[in-house]
PDB file of C-alpha atoms in Angstrom:
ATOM      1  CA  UNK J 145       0.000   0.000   0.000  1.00  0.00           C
ATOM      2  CA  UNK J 146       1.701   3.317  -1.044  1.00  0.00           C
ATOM      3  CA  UNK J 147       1.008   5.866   1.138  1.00  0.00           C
ATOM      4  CA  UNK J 148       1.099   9.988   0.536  1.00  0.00           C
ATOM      5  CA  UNK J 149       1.056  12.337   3.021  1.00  0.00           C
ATOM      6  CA  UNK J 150       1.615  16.290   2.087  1.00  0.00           C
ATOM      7  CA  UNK J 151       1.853  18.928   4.747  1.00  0.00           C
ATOM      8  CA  UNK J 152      -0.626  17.160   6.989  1.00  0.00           C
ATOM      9  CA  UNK J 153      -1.197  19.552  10.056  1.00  0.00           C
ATOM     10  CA  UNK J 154      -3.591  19.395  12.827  1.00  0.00           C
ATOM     11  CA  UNK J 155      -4.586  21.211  15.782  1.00  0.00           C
ATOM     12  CA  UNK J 156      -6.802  21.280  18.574  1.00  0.00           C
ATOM     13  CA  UNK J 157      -7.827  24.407  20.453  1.00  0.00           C
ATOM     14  CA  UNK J 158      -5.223  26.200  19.012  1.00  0.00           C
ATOM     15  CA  UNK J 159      -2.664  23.474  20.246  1.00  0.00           C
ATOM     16  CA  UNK J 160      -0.503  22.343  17.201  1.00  0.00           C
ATOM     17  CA  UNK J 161      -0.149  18.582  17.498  1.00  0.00           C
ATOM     18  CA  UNK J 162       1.091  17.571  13.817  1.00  0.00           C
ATOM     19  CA  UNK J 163       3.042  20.122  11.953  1.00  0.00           C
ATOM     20  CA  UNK J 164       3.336  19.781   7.922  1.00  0.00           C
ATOM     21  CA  UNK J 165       3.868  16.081   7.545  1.00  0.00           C
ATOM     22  CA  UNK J 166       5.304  15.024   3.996  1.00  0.00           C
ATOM     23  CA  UNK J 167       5.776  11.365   3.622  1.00  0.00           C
ATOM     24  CA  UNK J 168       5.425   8.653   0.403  1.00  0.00           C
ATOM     25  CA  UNK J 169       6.478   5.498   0.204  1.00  0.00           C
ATOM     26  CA  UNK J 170       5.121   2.067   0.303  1.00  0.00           C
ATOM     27  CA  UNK J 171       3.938   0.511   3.652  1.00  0.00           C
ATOM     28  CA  UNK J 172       4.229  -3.064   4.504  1.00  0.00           C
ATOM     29  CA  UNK J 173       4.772  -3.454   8.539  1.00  0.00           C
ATOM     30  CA  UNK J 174       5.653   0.238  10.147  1.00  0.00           C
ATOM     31  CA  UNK J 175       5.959   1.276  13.520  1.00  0.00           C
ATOM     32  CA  UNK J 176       5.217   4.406  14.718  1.00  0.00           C
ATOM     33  CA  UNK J 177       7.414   5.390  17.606  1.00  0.00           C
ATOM     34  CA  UNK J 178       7.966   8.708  20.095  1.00  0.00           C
ATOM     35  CA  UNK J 179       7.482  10.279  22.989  1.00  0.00           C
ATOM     36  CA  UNK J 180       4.170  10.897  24.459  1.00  0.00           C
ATOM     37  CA  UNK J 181       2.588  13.975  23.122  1.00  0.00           C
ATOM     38  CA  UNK J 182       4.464  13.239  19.845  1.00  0.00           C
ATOM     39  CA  UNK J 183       1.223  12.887  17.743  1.00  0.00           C
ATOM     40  CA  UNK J 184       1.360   9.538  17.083  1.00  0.00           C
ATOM     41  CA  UNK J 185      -2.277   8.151  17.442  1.00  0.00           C
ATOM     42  CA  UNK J 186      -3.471  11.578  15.840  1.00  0.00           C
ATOM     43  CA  UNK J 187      -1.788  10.734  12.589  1.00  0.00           C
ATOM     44  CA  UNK J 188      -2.700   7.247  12.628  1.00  0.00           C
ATOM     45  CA  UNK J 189      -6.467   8.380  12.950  1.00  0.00           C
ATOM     46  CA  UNK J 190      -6.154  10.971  10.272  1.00  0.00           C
ATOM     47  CA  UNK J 191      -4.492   7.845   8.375  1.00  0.00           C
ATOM     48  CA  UNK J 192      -7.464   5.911   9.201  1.00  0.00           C
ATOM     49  CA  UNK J 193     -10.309   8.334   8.293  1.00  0.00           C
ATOM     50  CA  UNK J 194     -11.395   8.767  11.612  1.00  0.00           C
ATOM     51  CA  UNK J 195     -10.403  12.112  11.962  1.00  0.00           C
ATOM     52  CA  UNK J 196      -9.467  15.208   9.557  1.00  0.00           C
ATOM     53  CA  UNK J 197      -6.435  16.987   9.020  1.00  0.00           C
ATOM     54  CA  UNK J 198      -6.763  20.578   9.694  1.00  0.00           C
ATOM     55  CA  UNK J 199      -4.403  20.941   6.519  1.00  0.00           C
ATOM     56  CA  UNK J 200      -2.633  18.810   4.127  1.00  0.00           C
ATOM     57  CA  UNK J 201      -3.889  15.704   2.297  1.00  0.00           C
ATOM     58  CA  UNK J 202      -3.752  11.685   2.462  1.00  0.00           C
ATOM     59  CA  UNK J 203      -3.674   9.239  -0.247  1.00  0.00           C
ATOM     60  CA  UNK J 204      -3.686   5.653  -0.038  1.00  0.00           C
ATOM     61  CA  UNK J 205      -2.680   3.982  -3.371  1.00  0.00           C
ATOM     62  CA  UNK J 206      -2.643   6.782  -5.729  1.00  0.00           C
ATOM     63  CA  UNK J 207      -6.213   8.157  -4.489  1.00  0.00           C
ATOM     64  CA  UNK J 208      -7.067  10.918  -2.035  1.00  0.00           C
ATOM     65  CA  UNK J 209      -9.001   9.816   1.460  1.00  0.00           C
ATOM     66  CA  UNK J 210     -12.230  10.903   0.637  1.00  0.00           C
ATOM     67  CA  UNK J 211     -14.339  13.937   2.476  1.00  0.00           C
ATOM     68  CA  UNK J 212     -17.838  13.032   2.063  1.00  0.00           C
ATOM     69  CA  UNK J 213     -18.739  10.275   4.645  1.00  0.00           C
ATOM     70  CA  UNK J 214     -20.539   7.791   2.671  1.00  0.00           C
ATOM     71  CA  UNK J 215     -17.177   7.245   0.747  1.00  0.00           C
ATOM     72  CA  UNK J 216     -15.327   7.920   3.691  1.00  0.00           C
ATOM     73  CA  UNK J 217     -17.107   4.778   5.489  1.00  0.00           C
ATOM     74  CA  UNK J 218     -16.205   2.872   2.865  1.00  0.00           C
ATOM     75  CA  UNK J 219     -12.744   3.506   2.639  1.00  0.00           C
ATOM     76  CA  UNK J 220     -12.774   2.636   6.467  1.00  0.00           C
ATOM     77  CA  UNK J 221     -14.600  -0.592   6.034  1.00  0.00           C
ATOM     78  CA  UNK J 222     -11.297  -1.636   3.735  1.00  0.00           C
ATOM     79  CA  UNK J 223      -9.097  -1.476   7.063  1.00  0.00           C
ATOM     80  CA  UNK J 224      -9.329  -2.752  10.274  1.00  0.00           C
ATOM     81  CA  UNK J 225      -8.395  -1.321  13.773  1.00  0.00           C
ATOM     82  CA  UNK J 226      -7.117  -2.262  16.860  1.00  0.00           C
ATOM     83  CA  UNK J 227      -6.780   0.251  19.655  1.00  0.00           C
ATOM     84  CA  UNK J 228      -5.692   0.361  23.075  1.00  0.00           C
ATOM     85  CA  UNK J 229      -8.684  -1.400  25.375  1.00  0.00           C
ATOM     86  CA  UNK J 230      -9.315  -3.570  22.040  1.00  0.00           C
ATOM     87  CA  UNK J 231     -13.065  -1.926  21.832  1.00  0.00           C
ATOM     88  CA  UNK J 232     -14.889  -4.919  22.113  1.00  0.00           C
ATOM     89  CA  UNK J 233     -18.588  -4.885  22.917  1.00  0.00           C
ATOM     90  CA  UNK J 234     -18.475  -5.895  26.743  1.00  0.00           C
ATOM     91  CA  UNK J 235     -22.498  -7.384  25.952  1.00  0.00           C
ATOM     92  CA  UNK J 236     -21.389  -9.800  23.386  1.00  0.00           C
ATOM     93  CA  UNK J 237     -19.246 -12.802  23.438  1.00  0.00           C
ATOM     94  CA  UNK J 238     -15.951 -13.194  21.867  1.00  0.00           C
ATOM     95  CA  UNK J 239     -17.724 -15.205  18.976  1.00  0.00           C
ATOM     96  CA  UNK J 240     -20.643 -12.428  18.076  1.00  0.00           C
ATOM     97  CA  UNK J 241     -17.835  -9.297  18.513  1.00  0.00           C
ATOM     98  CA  UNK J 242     -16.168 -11.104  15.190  1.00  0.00           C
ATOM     99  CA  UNK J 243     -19.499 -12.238  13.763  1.00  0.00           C
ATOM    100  CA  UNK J 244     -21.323  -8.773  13.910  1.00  0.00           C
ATOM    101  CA  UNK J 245     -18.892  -6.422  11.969  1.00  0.00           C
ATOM    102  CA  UNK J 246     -19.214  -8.970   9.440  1.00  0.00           C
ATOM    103  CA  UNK J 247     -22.751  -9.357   8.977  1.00  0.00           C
ATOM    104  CA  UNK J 248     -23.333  -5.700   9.620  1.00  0.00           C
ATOM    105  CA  UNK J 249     -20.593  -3.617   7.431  1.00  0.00           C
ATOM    106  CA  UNK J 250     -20.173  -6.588   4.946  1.00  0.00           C
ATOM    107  CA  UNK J 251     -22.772  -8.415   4.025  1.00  0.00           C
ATOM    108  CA  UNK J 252     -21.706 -11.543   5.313  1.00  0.00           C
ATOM    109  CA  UNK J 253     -24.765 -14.606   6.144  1.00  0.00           C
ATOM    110  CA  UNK J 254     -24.902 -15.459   9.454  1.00  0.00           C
ATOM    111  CA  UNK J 255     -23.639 -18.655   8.314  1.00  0.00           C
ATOM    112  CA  UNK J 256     -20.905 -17.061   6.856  1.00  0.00           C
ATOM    113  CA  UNK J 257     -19.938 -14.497   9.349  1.00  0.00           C
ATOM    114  CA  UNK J 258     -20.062 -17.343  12.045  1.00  0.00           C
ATOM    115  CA  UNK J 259     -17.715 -19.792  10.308  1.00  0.00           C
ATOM    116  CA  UNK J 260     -15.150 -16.771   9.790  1.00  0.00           C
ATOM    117  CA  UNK J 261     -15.392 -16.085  13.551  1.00  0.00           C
ATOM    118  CA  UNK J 262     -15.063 -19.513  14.570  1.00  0.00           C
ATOM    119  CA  UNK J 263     -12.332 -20.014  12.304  1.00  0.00           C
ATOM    120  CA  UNK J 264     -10.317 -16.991  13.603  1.00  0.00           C
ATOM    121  CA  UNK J 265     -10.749 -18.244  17.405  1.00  0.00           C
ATOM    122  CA  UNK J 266      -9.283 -21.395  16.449  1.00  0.00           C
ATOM    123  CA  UNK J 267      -6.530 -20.019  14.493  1.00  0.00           C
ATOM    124  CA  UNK J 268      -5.926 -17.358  17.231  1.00  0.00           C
ATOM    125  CA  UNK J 269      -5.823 -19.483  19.948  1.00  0.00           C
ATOM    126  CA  UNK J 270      -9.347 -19.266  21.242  1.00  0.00           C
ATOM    127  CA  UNK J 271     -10.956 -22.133  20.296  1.00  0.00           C
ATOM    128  CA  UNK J 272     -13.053 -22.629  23.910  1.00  0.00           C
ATOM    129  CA  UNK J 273     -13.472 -19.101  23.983  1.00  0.00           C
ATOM    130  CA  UNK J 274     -15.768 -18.207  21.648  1.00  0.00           C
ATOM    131  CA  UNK J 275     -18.980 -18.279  23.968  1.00  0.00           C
ATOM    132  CA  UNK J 276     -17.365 -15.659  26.973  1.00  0.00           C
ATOM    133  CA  UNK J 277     -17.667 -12.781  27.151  1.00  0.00           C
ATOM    134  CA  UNK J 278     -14.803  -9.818  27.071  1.00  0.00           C
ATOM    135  CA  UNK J 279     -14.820  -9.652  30.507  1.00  0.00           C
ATOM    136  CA  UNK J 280     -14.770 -13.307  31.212  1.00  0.00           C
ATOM    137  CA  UNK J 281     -11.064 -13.658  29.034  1.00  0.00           C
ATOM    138  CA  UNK J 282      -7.667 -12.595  30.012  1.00  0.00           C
ATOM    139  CA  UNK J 283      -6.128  -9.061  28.718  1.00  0.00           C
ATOM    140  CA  UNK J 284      -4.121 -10.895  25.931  1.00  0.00           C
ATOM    141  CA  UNK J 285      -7.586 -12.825  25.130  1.00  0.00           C
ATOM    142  CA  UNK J 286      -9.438  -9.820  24.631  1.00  0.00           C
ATOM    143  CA  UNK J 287      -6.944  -8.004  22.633  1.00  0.00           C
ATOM    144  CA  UNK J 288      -6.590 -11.555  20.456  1.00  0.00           C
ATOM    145  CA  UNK J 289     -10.550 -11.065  19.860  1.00  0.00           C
ATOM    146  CA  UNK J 290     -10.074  -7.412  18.883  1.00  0.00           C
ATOM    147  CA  UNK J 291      -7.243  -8.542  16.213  1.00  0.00           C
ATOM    148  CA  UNK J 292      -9.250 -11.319  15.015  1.00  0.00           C
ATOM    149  CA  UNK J 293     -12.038  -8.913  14.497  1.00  0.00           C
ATOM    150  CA  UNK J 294      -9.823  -6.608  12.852  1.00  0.00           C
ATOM    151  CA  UNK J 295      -8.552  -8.747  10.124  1.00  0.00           C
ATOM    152  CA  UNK J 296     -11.899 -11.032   9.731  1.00  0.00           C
ATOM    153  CA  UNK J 297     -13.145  -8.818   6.703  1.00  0.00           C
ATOM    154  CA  UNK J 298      -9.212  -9.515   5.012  1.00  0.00           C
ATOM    155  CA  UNK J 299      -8.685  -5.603   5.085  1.00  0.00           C
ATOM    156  CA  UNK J 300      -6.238  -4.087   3.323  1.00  0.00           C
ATOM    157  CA  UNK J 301      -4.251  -2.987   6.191  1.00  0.00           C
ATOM    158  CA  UNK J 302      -4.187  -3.154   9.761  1.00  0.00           C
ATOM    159  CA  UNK J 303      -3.766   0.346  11.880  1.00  0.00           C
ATOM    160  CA  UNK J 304      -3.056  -0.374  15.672  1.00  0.00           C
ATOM    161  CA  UNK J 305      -2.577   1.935  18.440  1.00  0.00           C
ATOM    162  CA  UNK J 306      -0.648   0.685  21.425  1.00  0.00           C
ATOM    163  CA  UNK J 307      -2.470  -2.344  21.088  1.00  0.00           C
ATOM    164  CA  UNK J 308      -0.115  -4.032  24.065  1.00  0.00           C
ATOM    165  CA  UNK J 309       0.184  -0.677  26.378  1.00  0.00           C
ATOM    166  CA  UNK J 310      -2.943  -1.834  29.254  1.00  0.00           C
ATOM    167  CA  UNK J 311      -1.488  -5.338  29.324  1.00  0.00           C
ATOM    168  CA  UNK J 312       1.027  -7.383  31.622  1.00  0.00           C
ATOM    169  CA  UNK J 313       3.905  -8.436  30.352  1.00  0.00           C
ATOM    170  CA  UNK J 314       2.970 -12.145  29.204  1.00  0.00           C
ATOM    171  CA  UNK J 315      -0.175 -10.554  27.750  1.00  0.00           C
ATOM    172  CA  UNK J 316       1.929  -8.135  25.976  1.00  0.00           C
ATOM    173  CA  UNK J 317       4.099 -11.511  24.664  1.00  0.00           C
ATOM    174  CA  UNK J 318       0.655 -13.083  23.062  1.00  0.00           C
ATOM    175  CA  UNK J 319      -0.114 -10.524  21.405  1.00  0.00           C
ATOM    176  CA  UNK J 320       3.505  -9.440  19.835  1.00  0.00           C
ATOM    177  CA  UNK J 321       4.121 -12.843  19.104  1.00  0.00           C
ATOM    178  CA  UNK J 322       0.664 -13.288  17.268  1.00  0.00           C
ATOM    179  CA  UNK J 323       1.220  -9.896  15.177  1.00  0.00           C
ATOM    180  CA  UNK J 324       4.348 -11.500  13.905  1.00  0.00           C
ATOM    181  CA  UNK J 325       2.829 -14.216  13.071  1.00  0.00           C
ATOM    182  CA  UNK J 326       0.620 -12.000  11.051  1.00  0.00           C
ATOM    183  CA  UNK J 327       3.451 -10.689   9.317  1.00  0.00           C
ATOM    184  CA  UNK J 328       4.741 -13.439   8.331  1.00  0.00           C
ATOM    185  CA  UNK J 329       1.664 -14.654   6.524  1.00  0.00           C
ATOM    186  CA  UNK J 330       1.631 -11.494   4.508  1.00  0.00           C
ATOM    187  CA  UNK J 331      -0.340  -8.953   6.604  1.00  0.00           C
ATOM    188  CA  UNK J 332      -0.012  -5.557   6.564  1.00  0.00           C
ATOM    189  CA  UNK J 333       0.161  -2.592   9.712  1.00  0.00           C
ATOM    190  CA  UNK J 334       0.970   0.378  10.274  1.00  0.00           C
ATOM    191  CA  UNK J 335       0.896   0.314  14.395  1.00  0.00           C
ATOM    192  CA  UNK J 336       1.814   3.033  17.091  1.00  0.00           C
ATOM    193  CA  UNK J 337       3.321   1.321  19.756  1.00  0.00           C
ATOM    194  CA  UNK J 338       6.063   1.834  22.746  1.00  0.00           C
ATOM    195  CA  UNK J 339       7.550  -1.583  22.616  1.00  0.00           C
ATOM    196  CA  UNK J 340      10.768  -1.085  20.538  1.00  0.00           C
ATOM    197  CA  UNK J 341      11.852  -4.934  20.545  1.00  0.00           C
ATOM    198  CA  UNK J 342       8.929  -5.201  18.195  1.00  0.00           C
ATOM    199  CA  UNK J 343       9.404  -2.035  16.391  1.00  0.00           C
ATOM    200  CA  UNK J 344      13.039  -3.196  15.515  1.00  0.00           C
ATOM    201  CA  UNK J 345      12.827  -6.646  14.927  1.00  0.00           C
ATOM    202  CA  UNK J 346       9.303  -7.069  13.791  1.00  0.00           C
ATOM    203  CA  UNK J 347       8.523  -4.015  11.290  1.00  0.00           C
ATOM    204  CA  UNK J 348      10.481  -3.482   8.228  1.00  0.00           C
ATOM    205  CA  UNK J 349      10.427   0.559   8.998  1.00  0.00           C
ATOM    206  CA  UNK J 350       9.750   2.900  11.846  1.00  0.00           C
ATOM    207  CA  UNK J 351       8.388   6.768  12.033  1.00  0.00           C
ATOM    208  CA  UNK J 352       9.975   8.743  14.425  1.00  0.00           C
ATOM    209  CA  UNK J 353       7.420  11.400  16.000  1.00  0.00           C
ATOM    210  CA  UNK J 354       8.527  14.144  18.131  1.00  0.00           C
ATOM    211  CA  UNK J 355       7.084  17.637  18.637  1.00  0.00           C
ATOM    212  CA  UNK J 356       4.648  16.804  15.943  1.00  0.00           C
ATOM    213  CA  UNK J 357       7.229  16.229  13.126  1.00  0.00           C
ATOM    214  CA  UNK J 358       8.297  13.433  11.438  1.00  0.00           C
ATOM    215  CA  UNK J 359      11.869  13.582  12.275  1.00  0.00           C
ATOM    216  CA  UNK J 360      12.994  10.388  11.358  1.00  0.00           C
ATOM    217  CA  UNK J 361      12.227   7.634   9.027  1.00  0.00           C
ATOM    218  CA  UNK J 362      13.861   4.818   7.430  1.00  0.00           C
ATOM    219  CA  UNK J 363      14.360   0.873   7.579  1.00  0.00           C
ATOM    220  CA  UNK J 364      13.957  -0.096  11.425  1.00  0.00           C
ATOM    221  CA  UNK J 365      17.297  -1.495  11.744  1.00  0.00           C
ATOM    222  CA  UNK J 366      18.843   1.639  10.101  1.00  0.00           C
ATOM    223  CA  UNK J 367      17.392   4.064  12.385  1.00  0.00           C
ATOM    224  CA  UNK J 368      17.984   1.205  16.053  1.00  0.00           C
ATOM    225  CA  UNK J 369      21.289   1.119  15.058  1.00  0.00           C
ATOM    226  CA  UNK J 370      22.298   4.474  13.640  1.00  0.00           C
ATOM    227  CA  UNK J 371      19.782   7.448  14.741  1.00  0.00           C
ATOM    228  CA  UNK J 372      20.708  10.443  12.872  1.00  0.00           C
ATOM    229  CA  UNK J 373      18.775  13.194  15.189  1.00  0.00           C
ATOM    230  CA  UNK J 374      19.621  13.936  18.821  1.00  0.00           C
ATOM    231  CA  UNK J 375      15.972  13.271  19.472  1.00  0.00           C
ATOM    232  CA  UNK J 376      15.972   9.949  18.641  1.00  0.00           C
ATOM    233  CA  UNK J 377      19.599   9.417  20.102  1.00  0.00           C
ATOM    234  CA  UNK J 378      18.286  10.790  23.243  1.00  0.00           C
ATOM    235  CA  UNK J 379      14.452   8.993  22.995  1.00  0.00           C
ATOM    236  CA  UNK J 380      16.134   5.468  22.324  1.00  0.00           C
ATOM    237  CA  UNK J 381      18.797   5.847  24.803  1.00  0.00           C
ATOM    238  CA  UNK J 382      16.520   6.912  27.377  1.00  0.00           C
ATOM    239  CA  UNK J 383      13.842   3.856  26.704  1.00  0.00           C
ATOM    240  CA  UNK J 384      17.170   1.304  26.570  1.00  0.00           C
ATOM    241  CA  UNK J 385      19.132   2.195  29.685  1.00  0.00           C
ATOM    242  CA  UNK J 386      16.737  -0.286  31.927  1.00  0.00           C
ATOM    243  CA  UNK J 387      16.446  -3.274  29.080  1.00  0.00           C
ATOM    244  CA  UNK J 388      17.388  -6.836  30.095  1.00  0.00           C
TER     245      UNK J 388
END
């Protein structure tokens, strides 16, 4: 998926959170890094369609994110989300927050939208699962279910923010290891995230965010291993100084 940004600002209340973005390139597995207050999770909703830029446009493969909303839902219908608390319905079971999506956004039978759920849990782990509720299933459960909902409709690419950052660490494992795992079979994501073992190792580039600019980007081991800015120097130094 090639991916154009040009001069994407935004603001809110005045506040200037993104300030003239210009990116293009083609996106397979990116990670969004920086420190908080960076603008990360703003540009990946603006990326998203779920929120406009105060200036500057976005196009995905050649054509502009659209304004109007009926286009605009269906440009969001072609990706799938994952966000921090996973957003599953806490009324439904684990089964029926894969099944409705389906059923409801595309058209899916109820046969059909129940086999791709059931086939999902299985592949995801969650095989005896599928008839709990969100509450009833671990954090690294729940955020499985929110991935597996996610990529049920075979979206064109997967945008996750901090999809690991309310979970203990073995949660945060499942969850890493099963986005990897997604990778591997061809999947793509862009994903904001604070765990830098999987921005290095598991994403073929990273975005460095600070102050609202895009101050570096570049092949993930390029910019681990050789940061060109101070602020990234400085960022990555700070994060590694306690790693194991």
């Amino acid at each position: 998926m090639r991916i154009r940004l040009a001069g994407i600002s935004r603001s809110f209340d005045g506040a200037s959170v993104l300030r003239g973005i210009d990116f293009d390139d083609e996106v397979t597995t990116l990670a969004i890094i920086g420190p908080s207050g960076g603008g990360k999770s703003t540009l990946l909703r603006i990326l998203g369609g779920l929120l406009p830029a105060s200036a500057g446009t976005v196009e995905v493969d050649g054509e502009e994110v659209p304004a109007d909303e009926a286009a605009l839902a269906r440009y969001r219908s072609s990706l799938g989300f994952v966000f921090q608390d996973g957003g599953l319905f806490h009324h439904l079971s684990a089964r029926e927050n894969i099944a409705l999506p389906l059923r409801a956004v595309h058209g899916m039978t109820e046969a059909e939208a129940a086999a791709r759920a059931d086939e999902l849990l299985g592949r995801f782990g969650l095989a005896g699962e599928g008839d709990k509720r969100p509450a009833q299933l671990s954090g690294g459960q729940r955020q499985r279910v929110a991935i597996a909902r996610a990529v049920a409709p075979r979206p064109k690419m997967l945008l996750l923010d901090e999809p690991t950052s309310a979970l203990d660490p073995e949660y945060t494992t499942e969850v890493l290891d099963l986005l990897r795992d997604l990778k591997e079979e061809g999947t793509r994501f862009i994903a904001v995230t604070h765990e830098m073992g999987f921005a290095h190792h598991a994403c073929d580039a990273v975005a460095f965010l600070c102050q609202g600019t895009l101050m570096e980007y570049g092949p993930s081991e390029e910019l681990f291993t050789a940061p060109k800015t101070p602020e990234l120097k400085r960022f990555l130094g700070k994060l590694l100084e306690w790693s194991v």
